[in-house]
Short mmCIF file of C-alpha atoms and ligand atoms in Angstrom, two decimals:
data_model
loop_
_atom_site.label_atom_id
_atom_site.label_comp_id
_atom_site.label_asym_id
_atom_site.label_seq_id
_atom_site.Cartn_x
_atom_site.Cartn_y
_atom_site.Cartn_z
CA MET A 1 37.43 43.22 -41.97
CA ASN A 2 35.05 42.18 -44.48
CA SER A 3 33.24 44.11 -47.11
CA VAL A 4 30.35 41.84 -48.01
CA LEU A 5 28.83 39.45 -45.35
CA LEU A 6 25.84 37.13 -45.65
CA ALA A 7 23.93 35.95 -42.55
CA SER A 8 21.52 32.99 -42.48
CA ASN A 9 20.42 30.42 -39.91
CA ARG A 10 21.69 27.32 -41.87
CA GLY A 11 25.26 27.66 -43.23
CA PRO A 12 26.83 26.18 -46.34
CA VAL A 13 28.20 23.09 -44.38
CA SER A 14 27.40 21.11 -41.44
CA PHE A 15 29.34 18.72 -39.27
CA THR A 16 28.66 15.20 -37.78
CA VAL A 17 30.66 13.52 -34.98
CA SER A 18 31.31 9.85 -34.99
CA ASP A 19 31.52 7.74 -31.62
CA ASP A 20 35.23 8.10 -31.75
CA GLY A 21 34.93 12.00 -31.85
CA GLU A 22 35.96 12.35 -35.49
CA LEU A 23 34.20 15.29 -37.31
CA THR A 24 33.08 15.00 -40.74
CA MET A 25 31.86 18.01 -42.86
CA ARG A 26 29.00 17.88 -45.48
CA ARG A 27 27.27 20.28 -47.56
CA GLY A 28 24.32 22.06 -45.79
CA GLY A 29 20.77 21.22 -47.20
CA GLY A 30 17.85 23.19 -48.33
CA GLY A 31 17.26 25.60 -51.33
CA LEU A 32 18.59 28.79 -49.79
CA VAL A 33 21.92 27.17 -49.12
CA SER A 34 22.20 25.42 -52.38
CA GLY A 35 21.39 28.69 -54.05
CA LEU A 36 24.02 30.66 -52.26
CA SER A 37 26.79 28.41 -51.51
CA GLY A 38 28.80 28.47 -54.65
CA VAL A 39 28.33 32.22 -55.16
CA ALA A 40 29.47 33.13 -51.59
CA LYS A 41 32.51 30.88 -51.64
CA ASP A 42 33.55 32.18 -55.18
CA ASP A 43 33.21 35.81 -54.22
CA GLY A 44 35.03 35.57 -50.72
CA VAL A 45 31.80 36.72 -48.90
CA LEU A 46 31.98 36.05 -45.20
CA TRP A 47 29.13 33.90 -44.40
CA VAL A 48 27.74 34.09 -40.68
CA CYS A 49 25.47 31.15 -39.69
CA ALA A 50 24.32 29.25 -36.58
CA ALA A 51 25.80 25.88 -35.28
CA LEU A 52 22.72 23.57 -35.89
CA SER A 53 23.98 20.32 -34.43
CA ASP A 54 26.43 18.81 -31.74
CA GLY A 55 28.89 18.35 -34.59
CA ASP A 56 28.71 21.96 -35.63
CA ARG A 57 29.13 23.06 -31.96
CA ILE A 58 32.36 20.89 -31.70
CA ALA A 59 33.71 22.40 -34.84
CA VAL A 60 32.99 25.92 -33.60
CA ARG A 61 34.74 25.33 -30.36
CA LEU A 62 37.80 23.93 -32.05
CA ALA A 63 37.93 27.06 -34.44
CA THR A 64 39.25 30.30 -33.13
CA GLY A 65 36.55 32.95 -33.08
CA GLY A 66 34.20 30.33 -34.72
CA ARG A 67 36.06 30.82 -38.11
CA ILE A 68 35.62 27.40 -39.54
CA ASP A 69 37.76 28.18 -42.50
CA HIS A 70 40.66 29.12 -40.24
CA ALA A 71 40.60 25.69 -38.76
CA GLY A 72 41.61 24.33 -42.10
CA TYR A 73 38.26 23.52 -43.75
CA ASP A 74 37.65 24.47 -47.42
CA THR A 75 34.44 26.32 -46.88
CA GLY A 76 35.11 29.88 -47.87
CA PRO A 77 35.15 32.60 -45.13
CA LEU A 78 32.62 31.23 -42.55
CA ARG A 79 31.93 32.12 -38.97
CA MET A 80 29.59 29.72 -37.05
CA LEU A 81 27.69 30.93 -33.89
CA ASP A 82 27.55 28.71 -30.96
CA ILE A 83 24.19 29.91 -29.57
CA PRO A 84 23.08 28.04 -26.46
CA PRO A 85 20.98 25.05 -27.51
CA ALA A 86 17.95 25.75 -25.52
CA THR A 87 17.95 29.49 -26.94
CA PHE A 88 18.59 28.02 -30.39
CA HIS A 89 15.92 25.44 -29.94
CA ARG A 90 13.11 28.17 -28.97
CA ALA A 91 14.26 30.62 -31.53
CA TYR A 92 14.52 28.13 -34.52
CA ASN A 93 11.77 25.61 -33.61
CA ALA A 94 9.26 27.60 -31.66
CA VAL A 95 9.37 30.98 -33.15
CA ALA A 96 10.77 30.66 -36.71
CA ASN A 97 9.61 27.36 -37.73
CA SER A 98 6.32 27.12 -35.62
CA THR A 99 5.15 30.69 -35.72
CA LEU A 100 6.70 33.09 -38.46
CA TRP A 101 6.76 30.12 -41.01
CA PHE A 102 3.15 29.20 -40.08
CA VAL A 103 1.84 32.92 -40.20
CA ASN A 104 3.63 33.62 -43.68
CA HIS A 105 2.25 30.31 -45.20
CA LEU A 106 -1.15 30.58 -43.76
CA LEU A 107 -0.78 27.07 -42.00
CA TYR A 108 -2.71 27.46 -38.77
CA ASP A 109 -5.53 25.13 -37.80
CA ILE A 110 -7.17 28.50 -36.74
CA PRO A 111 -9.98 27.11 -34.31
CA ASN A 112 -7.17 25.53 -32.22
CA SER A 113 -3.97 27.57 -32.69
CA PRO A 114 -1.98 29.76 -32.34
CA ASN A 115 -2.04 30.40 -28.50
CA PHE A 116 0.30 33.10 -27.50
CA GLY A 117 0.81 32.94 -23.69
CA THR A 118 3.69 33.14 -21.29
CA ARG A 119 5.46 30.27 -22.85
CA PHE A 120 5.51 32.24 -26.18
CA GLU A 121 6.98 35.28 -24.39
CA ARG A 122 9.96 33.27 -23.25
CA GLU A 123 10.42 31.82 -26.81
CA TRP A 124 10.17 35.31 -28.18
CA GLU A 125 12.87 36.47 -25.87
CA SER A 126 15.11 33.58 -27.08
CA TYR A 127 14.38 34.64 -30.73
CA ARG A 128 15.52 38.19 -29.75
CA ASP A 129 18.71 36.82 -28.24
CA TYR A 130 19.60 34.64 -31.18
CA ASN A 131 18.90 37.69 -33.55
CA GLY A 132 21.21 39.66 -31.20
CA ALA A 133 23.93 37.18 -31.46
CA PHE A 134 24.00 37.49 -35.13
CA ALA A 135 23.89 41.20 -35.01
CA LEU A 136 26.84 41.23 -32.58
CA ALA A 137 28.80 38.75 -34.76
CA LEU A 138 28.24 40.95 -37.97
CA ALA A 139 28.96 44.14 -36.13
CA GLU A 140 32.23 42.61 -35.14
CA GLU A 141 33.24 41.25 -38.60
CA ALA A 142 32.14 43.96 -40.88
CA GLY A 143 34.60 46.54 -42.28
CA HIS A 144 33.49 50.13 -42.31
CA GLY A 145 30.65 50.76 -44.77
CA ALA A 146 30.34 47.04 -45.64
CA ARG A 147 27.35 45.55 -47.26
CA VAL A 148 25.48 42.86 -45.12
CA MET A 149 22.78 40.60 -46.63
CA VAL A 150 20.46 39.16 -43.81
CA GLN A 151 18.43 36.03 -44.93
CA ASP A 152 15.11 35.05 -44.01
CA TYR A 153 12.31 34.72 -41.37
CA HIS A 154 14.85 33.41 -38.77
CA LEU A 155 16.62 36.91 -38.69
CA THR A 156 14.05 39.41 -38.86
CA LEU A 157 15.14 41.50 -36.03
CA THR A 158 18.84 41.48 -36.98
CA PRO A 159 18.76 44.40 -39.50
CA ALA A 160 17.38 46.84 -36.83
CA MET A 161 19.70 45.57 -34.13
CA LEU A 162 22.74 45.81 -36.42
CA ARG A 163 21.95 49.36 -37.55
CA ALA A 164 21.77 50.41 -33.97
CA GLU A 165 25.32 49.06 -33.47
CA ARG A 166 26.75 50.02 -36.75
CA PRO A 167 24.96 52.77 -38.47
CA ASP A 168 27.84 52.91 -41.10
CA LEU A 169 26.85 49.57 -42.62
CA ARG A 170 24.41 49.11 -45.55
CA ILE A 171 21.96 46.33 -44.70
CA ALA A 172 19.72 44.19 -46.86
CA HIS A 173 17.20 41.62 -45.61
CA PHE A 174 15.76 38.98 -47.88
CA SER A 175 12.63 36.91 -47.35
CA HIS A 176 12.67 33.52 -49.02
CA THR A 177 9.10 32.85 -47.85
CA PRO A 178 5.73 34.38 -48.78
CA TRP A 179 4.50 37.35 -46.69
CA ALA A 180 1.08 37.11 -44.99
CA PRO A 181 -1.77 39.55 -45.63
CA PRO A 182 -2.33 42.03 -42.73
CA GLU A 183 -5.37 40.17 -41.46
CA TYR A 184 -3.43 36.96 -41.17
CA PHE A 185 -0.09 38.71 -39.97
CA SER A 186 -1.95 40.24 -37.06
CA LEU A 187 -2.56 36.83 -35.53
CA LEU A 188 0.74 37.67 -33.88
CA PRO A 189 0.70 39.67 -30.66
CA ASP A 190 0.71 43.35 -31.60
CA ASP A 191 4.06 43.96 -30.10
CA VAL A 192 5.74 40.93 -31.83
CA ALA A 193 4.09 41.88 -35.22
CA GLY A 194 5.50 45.44 -34.87
CA GLU A 195 8.97 44.18 -33.94
CA VAL A 196 9.17 41.96 -36.91
CA LEU A 197 8.31 44.69 -39.30
CA GLU A 198 10.29 47.26 -37.56
CA GLY A 199 13.25 44.73 -37.57
CA ILE A 200 13.12 44.42 -41.26
CA LEU A 201 12.79 48.12 -41.73
CA GLY A 202 16.05 48.51 -39.94
CA ALA A 203 17.56 47.36 -43.37
CA ASP A 204 18.13 49.78 -46.31
CA HIS A 205 16.65 47.29 -48.67
CA ALA A 206 14.07 44.66 -47.98
CA GLY A 207 13.91 41.88 -50.63
CA PHE A 208 11.10 39.47 -51.81
CA LEU A 209 10.74 36.76 -54.32
CA THR A 210 7.74 38.29 -55.89
CA ASP A 211 5.67 41.30 -56.20
CA ARG A 212 2.82 39.58 -54.29
CA TRP A 213 4.87 39.14 -51.20
CA ALA A 214 6.50 42.68 -51.39
CA GLN A 215 3.02 44.24 -51.64
CA ALA A 216 1.77 42.15 -48.65
CA PHE A 217 4.71 43.25 -46.57
CA MET A 218 3.94 46.86 -47.52
CA ASP A 219 0.20 46.29 -46.62
CA CYS A 220 1.43 45.12 -43.28
CA CYS A 221 3.66 48.05 -42.71
CA GLU A 222 0.83 50.49 -43.51
CA ARG A 223 -1.71 48.84 -41.68
CA LEU A 224 -0.04 47.60 -38.54
CA LEU A 225 2.63 50.38 -38.08
CA GLY A 226 1.11 53.32 -39.78
CA ALA A 227 4.11 53.56 -42.08
CA GLU A 228 3.84 55.19 -45.46
CA ALA A 229 4.26 53.04 -48.48
CA ASP A 230 5.13 54.01 -52.07
CA ARG A 231 3.70 51.32 -54.31
CA VAL A 232 5.06 52.74 -57.48
CA GLY A 233 8.67 53.59 -56.30
CA ARG A 234 8.63 50.44 -53.94
CA SER A 235 9.69 51.93 -50.54
CA VAL A 236 8.33 52.15 -47.00
CA THR A 237 8.98 55.27 -44.88
CA TYR A 238 8.66 54.83 -41.06
CA GLU A 239 9.88 57.05 -38.30
CA GLY A 240 11.78 59.26 -40.86
CA ARG A 241 13.72 56.41 -42.48
CA THR A 242 13.04 54.87 -45.98
CA THR A 243 13.63 51.29 -46.72
CA ARG A 244 13.50 50.37 -50.35
CA ILE A 245 11.67 47.36 -51.44
CA GLY A 246 12.97 45.03 -54.04
CA VAL A 247 11.67 42.11 -55.91
CA HIS A 248 14.38 39.41 -57.00
CA SER A 249 12.85 36.20 -58.30
CA LEU A 250 15.64 33.70 -57.54
CA GLY A 251 16.11 31.18 -60.31
CA VAL A 252 18.42 28.34 -61.05
CA ASP A 253 21.88 28.09 -62.61
CA GLY A 254 20.75 25.95 -65.53
CA ASP A 255 24.29 24.96 -66.79
CA ALA A 256 25.55 23.83 -63.42
CA LEU A 257 22.33 21.94 -62.66
CA TRP A 258 22.52 20.14 -65.97
CA GLN A 259 26.18 19.21 -65.59
CA ARG A 260 25.36 17.80 -62.07
CA ALA A 261 22.43 15.78 -63.64
CA CYS A 262 24.62 14.17 -66.29
CA GLU A 263 26.95 12.65 -63.68
CA PRO A 264 27.27 8.77 -63.38
CA ASP A 265 25.43 8.59 -60.18
CA VAL A 266 22.29 10.13 -61.71
CA GLU A 267 22.71 8.06 -64.82
CA SER A 268 22.61 4.84 -62.79
CA HIS A 269 19.54 6.01 -60.84
CA MET A 270 17.91 6.71 -64.39
CA THR A 271 18.65 2.95 -65.32
CA ALA A 272 17.31 1.73 -62.16
CA LEU A 273 14.11 3.69 -62.28
CA ARG A 274 13.62 2.81 -65.96
CA GLU A 275 13.75 -0.94 -64.98
CA GLN A 276 11.34 -0.18 -62.27
CA VAL A 277 8.73 1.74 -64.23
CA GLY A 278 9.23 0.30 -67.73
CA ASP A 279 7.88 2.62 -70.46
CA ARG A 280 5.02 3.97 -68.44
CA LYS A 281 4.46 7.82 -68.28
CA LEU A 282 5.79 9.48 -65.14
CA ILE A 283 4.21 11.98 -62.93
CA VAL A 284 6.84 13.31 -60.55
CA ARG A 285 6.86 15.37 -57.31
CA ILE A 286 9.94 16.27 -55.35
CA ASP A 287 9.42 18.12 -51.86
CA ARG A 288 10.38 18.29 -48.40
CA THR A 289 7.86 16.63 -46.38
CA GLU A 290 6.51 20.15 -45.55
CA LEU A 291 2.98 21.16 -44.51
CA SER A 292 2.85 23.95 -47.01
CA LYS A 293 3.71 21.50 -49.93
CA ASN A 294 0.26 20.14 -49.95
CA ILE A 295 1.58 16.48 -50.61
CA VAL A 296 -1.61 14.92 -49.19
CA ARG A 297 -3.94 16.80 -51.42
CA GLY A 298 -1.59 16.02 -54.40
CA LEU A 299 -1.89 12.32 -53.64
CA ILE A 300 -5.78 12.54 -53.35
CA ALA A 301 -5.85 14.29 -56.76
CA TYR A 302 -3.81 11.38 -58.18
CA ARG A 303 -6.37 9.01 -56.68
CA GLU A 304 -9.21 11.01 -58.36
CA PHE A 305 -7.41 10.91 -61.67
CA LEU A 306 -6.94 7.01 -61.46
CA ALA A 307 -10.67 6.78 -60.50
CA ALA A 308 -11.78 9.02 -63.43
CA HIS A 309 -9.37 7.50 -66.01
CA PRO A 310 -9.32 3.81 -66.03
CA GLU A 311 -7.61 4.01 -69.42
CA TRP A 312 -4.40 5.04 -67.58
CA HIS A 313 -4.36 2.21 -65.11
CA GLY A 314 -1.17 0.31 -65.89
CA ARG A 315 0.28 3.10 -68.10
CA VAL A 316 1.25 5.72 -65.53
CA VAL A 317 3.46 5.87 -62.43
CA HIS A 318 3.47 8.69 -59.83
CA LEU A 319 7.04 9.14 -58.25
CA ALA A 320 6.44 10.96 -55.05
CA PHE A 321 9.71 11.96 -53.22
CA ALA A 322 8.96 13.56 -49.96
CA TYR A 323 12.28 13.81 -48.15
CA PRO A 324 12.12 14.52 -44.21
CA SER A 325 12.11 17.77 -42.81
CA ARG A 326 11.77 19.58 -39.41
CA HIS A 327 11.11 16.27 -37.65
CA ASP A 328 11.60 17.97 -34.17
CA LEU A 329 8.05 19.54 -34.78
CA PRO A 330 5.14 17.01 -34.05
CA GLU A 331 3.03 18.68 -36.81
CA TYR A 332 5.77 17.64 -39.34
CA ARG A 333 5.82 13.90 -37.83
CA GLU A 334 2.07 13.78 -38.23
CA TYR A 335 2.07 15.06 -41.62
CA THR A 336 4.55 12.49 -42.80
CA ALA A 337 2.43 9.77 -41.33
CA SER A 338 -0.52 11.05 -43.16
CA VAL A 339 1.31 11.22 -46.57
CA GLN A 340 2.36 7.57 -45.91
CA ARG A 341 -1.28 6.53 -44.95
CA CYS A 342 -2.56 8.31 -48.06
CA ALA A 343 0.01 6.48 -50.20
CA ARG A 344 -1.00 3.04 -48.82
CA GLN A 345 -4.68 3.64 -49.64
CA ILE A 346 -3.76 4.24 -53.37
CA GLU A 347 -1.59 1.09 -53.28
CA ASP A 348 -4.43 -0.90 -51.80
CA GLU A 349 -6.95 0.37 -54.11
CA TYR A 350 -5.00 0.25 -57.37
CA ALA A 351 -1.84 -1.79 -57.37
CA THR A 352 -1.75 -4.94 -59.33
CA GLU A 353 0.69 -7.93 -59.69
CA ASP A 354 2.63 -6.09 -62.44
CA TRP A 355 1.75 -2.33 -61.71
CA ASP A 356 2.71 0.02 -58.98
CA PRO A 357 0.70 3.02 -59.59
CA LEU A 358 2.63 5.09 -56.88
CA ILE A 359 6.24 4.95 -55.69
CA LEU A 360 6.59 7.23 -52.54
CA ASN A 361 10.11 7.63 -51.16
CA VAL A 362 10.68 9.39 -47.96
CA ASN A 363 14.47 9.34 -47.93
CA ASP A 364 16.62 12.26 -49.11
CA ASP A 365 18.60 11.18 -52.32
CA TYR A 366 19.83 14.11 -54.49
CA PRO A 367 21.09 12.10 -57.46
CA ARG A 368 17.84 10.02 -57.54
CA SER A 369 15.71 13.22 -57.46
CA LEU A 370 17.80 14.58 -60.51
CA ALA A 371 17.24 11.24 -62.25
CA ALA A 372 13.51 11.63 -61.72
CA TYR A 373 13.48 15.23 -62.94
CA ARG A 374 15.15 13.99 -66.18
CA MET A 375 12.67 11.40 -66.79
CA ALA A 376 9.37 13.33 -65.88
CA ASP A 377 6.49 13.52 -68.27
CA VAL A 378 4.54 15.55 -65.59
CA LEU A 379 5.97 17.61 -62.85
CA LEU A 380 3.35 18.29 -59.94
CA VAL A 381 4.15 21.40 -57.79
CA ASN A 382 0.86 22.19 -55.82
CA PRO A 383 1.93 23.98 -52.64
CA ILE A 384 -0.75 25.82 -50.45
CA ARG A 385 1.70 28.62 -50.53
CA ASP A 386 5.39 29.13 -51.36
CA GLY A 387 7.73 31.82 -51.64
CA MET A 388 9.19 30.64 -54.91
CA ASN A 389 9.46 26.79 -55.35
CA LEU A 390 12.64 25.98 -57.26
CA VAL A 391 11.39 22.51 -57.91
CA ALA A 392 9.03 24.27 -60.50
CA LYS A 393 12.18 25.79 -61.93
CA GLU A 394 14.60 22.83 -61.75
CA GLY A 395 12.18 20.39 -63.35
CA PRO A 396 11.88 22.10 -66.83
CA VAL A 397 15.70 22.59 -66.93
CA LEU A 398 16.40 19.00 -66.68
CA SER A 399 13.41 17.34 -68.41
CA PRO A 400 13.22 17.95 -72.15
CA ARG A 401 9.47 17.23 -72.13
CA CYS A 402 7.76 17.74 -68.89
CA ALA A 403 4.62 19.52 -68.60
CA LEU A 404 4.33 21.49 -65.37
CA VAL A 405 1.12 21.34 -63.00
CA LEU A 406 1.72 24.36 -60.86
CA SER A 407 -0.10 25.87 -57.88
CA ARG A 408 -1.23 29.55 -58.50
CA GLU A 409 -0.06 30.08 -54.89
CA ALA A 410 3.44 29.32 -55.42
CA GLY A 411 5.80 32.50 -56.05
CA ALA A 412 7.09 30.74 -59.26
CA ALA A 413 3.53 30.92 -60.86
CA ALA A 414 4.24 34.73 -61.38
CA GLU A 415 6.94 33.82 -63.95
CA LEU A 416 6.12 30.32 -64.95
CA GLY A 417 2.30 30.49 -64.86
CA ALA A 418 1.66 31.42 -68.63
CA HIS A 419 3.46 28.19 -69.64
CA ALA A 420 2.29 25.82 -66.95
CA LEU A 421 -1.21 24.23 -66.22
CA VAL A 422 -1.96 26.40 -63.14
CA VAL A 423 -4.21 24.98 -60.44
CA ASN A 424 -5.95 26.12 -57.14
CA PRO A 425 -4.12 23.79 -54.55
CA TYR A 426 -7.25 23.08 -52.66
CA ASP A 427 -9.10 22.04 -55.74
CA ILE A 428 -8.52 18.32 -55.89
CA SER A 429 -10.70 17.78 -58.88
CA GLY A 430 -9.11 20.53 -60.75
CA THR A 431 -5.70 19.18 -60.07
CA ALA A 432 -6.77 15.76 -61.03
CA ALA A 433 -8.03 17.14 -64.23
CA ALA A 434 -4.79 19.08 -64.88
CA LEU A 435 -2.81 15.87 -64.24
CA HIS A 436 -4.72 14.24 -67.18
CA ASP A 437 -4.41 17.36 -69.39
CA ALA A 438 -0.74 17.34 -68.81
CA LEU A 439 -0.35 13.75 -69.63
CA VAL A 440 -2.17 13.82 -72.89
CA MET A 441 -0.71 17.29 -74.02
CA PRO A 442 0.57 17.05 -77.54
CA GLU A 443 4.35 16.50 -77.95
CA ASP A 444 5.04 19.83 -79.77
CA GLU A 445 2.97 21.80 -77.22
CA ARG A 446 4.87 20.31 -74.35
CA ARG A 447 8.18 21.02 -75.88
CA THR A 448 7.45 24.67 -76.75
CA ARG A 449 5.96 25.17 -73.13
CA ARG A 450 9.11 23.55 -71.64
CA ASP A 451 11.43 25.75 -73.50
CA LYS A 452 9.54 28.84 -72.27
CA LEU A 453 9.58 27.47 -68.70
CA HIS A 454 13.31 26.77 -69.01
CA ALA A 455 14.01 30.35 -70.21
CA ALA A 456 12.05 31.83 -67.24
CA ALA A 457 13.41 29.45 -64.73
CA THR A 458 16.97 30.33 -65.57
CA ALA A 459 16.36 34.13 -66.03
CA LEU A 460 17.95 35.08 -62.63
CA PRO A 461 20.51 32.52 -61.34
CA PRO A 462 21.88 32.93 -57.85
CA GLN A 463 25.08 34.78 -59.02
CA LYS A 464 22.95 37.40 -60.62
CA TRP A 465 20.31 37.41 -57.94
CA LEU A 466 22.96 38.17 -55.30
CA ALA A 467 24.75 40.74 -57.59
CA THR A 468 21.47 42.65 -58.18
CA GLN A 469 20.96 42.92 -54.47
CA LEU A 470 24.30 44.06 -53.86
CA GLU A 471 23.94 46.77 -56.39
CA ALA A 472 20.75 47.75 -54.85
CA LEU A 473 22.79 48.51 -51.74
CA THR A 474 25.37 50.76 -53.44
C1 LIG B 1 13.25 26.47 -47.29
C2 LIG B 1 12.61 27.94 -47.44
C3 LIG B 1 13.61 28.77 -46.86
C4 LIG B 1 14.21 28.37 -45.49
C5 LIG B 1 14.63 27.02 -45.47
C6 LIG B 1 14.96 26.66 -44.11
O1 LIG B 1 14.28 26.33 -48.30
O2 LIG B 1 12.35 28.24 -48.70
O3 LIG B 1 12.96 30.00 -46.78
O4 LIG B 1 15.30 29.21 -45.08
O5 LIG B 1 13.65 26.15 -45.98
O6 LIG B 1 14.92 25.21 -43.87
P1 LIG B 1 15.61 24.55 -42.78
O7 LIG B 1 15.81 23.18 -43.13
O8 LIG B 1 17.06 25.25 -42.58
O9 LIG B 1 14.80 24.87 -41.56
#
């Protein structure tokens, strides 16, 4: 039986299956996974995750009890759950990504959506089943008094479900996203909003990336549930139980990241990029093609900057890496298309024989992203709203002299804002002006600011982040 367990939708590895039936294992993608993978494996934490692909499902069926590590894979203790595909699809795509993500990032086009009807009722039922499958697996695997760390908006109901099964456990929930203010959170049907809040309050400890998101959660508990929130001592009391509220600002492991970024594959991407852009200044952005990342407004701001500053024509290149994400959702496919459209307009307007003002890349290439970080003069991070944003933290670790243009709506602004050029993500002209200020920032100022950004970004690396939460559970 296990004494520390971690639960998240996406696990540390994923499998693909070739035509001849052979399984290949790869590292899972995304910020949450890369933050936690090394830590969990080193500390022998049992990770419970969902099978996301056909390859994953085959791997689960070949492993007794879904224990991928027992089937001979070097993953660290890992149990994958084979949730029926239709249930998984409704829970992950329809509820987690199209509803809870949209609510917490304020992404709805309000005159037209959301619409909660009978279809949503069925989707919500699947979300309950999916959360129940996690609760059941955790209840089976956890030793007496074990500590269980449940991650993110996919699994908001699991803490309360697990507590009902196993009152002996100490349970934490952590939200990697922002939290919506009550007026927006209450777009959700009342019973659904209540279930989400009560689900998380089933934990002993509810963690958030910044004080702002923690306060928003407490506001929702007060306003929607009538719970009692202690703002100073940070806790919520509801129906006789108290859940402590914690703020743990996940940072990056600077040494490990730097080491990875010095490997030959990254160096050769640097050489290739240098050949492509020459000695021009580089404005870099690296994102998933995600609605909340505000890529289109970022491109429009770059266009405004070019229009206002002809002296920079031919002397600057914007490298925009927007790798694919959540393409099962039509909103994301449309968004990718509008990013590409906007990029073409800039090219048409400004490109010359020997100057490409914008290089947009929509394929995932981790070593190339690391190369871009290392070469950046300016890093643009302008999300509409973001739980933290690790790009804002990785950039200053890898670039010795980048100036950071940072949205005030990113969680990272709480720690990095004092040393960044902070922008309102909707203010295109303000963002364009900040790009210019960042480019002309004097050398000593950019290095001083970068050193402070580096220190703040590495203050709470994943190992410590996990340890502080485990401590909070003892
Ligand atoms: C980002 C968010 C996390 C979330 C993850 C899911 O990293 O910050 O909160 O868990 O995306 O991404 P996925 O690709 O698994 O849907």
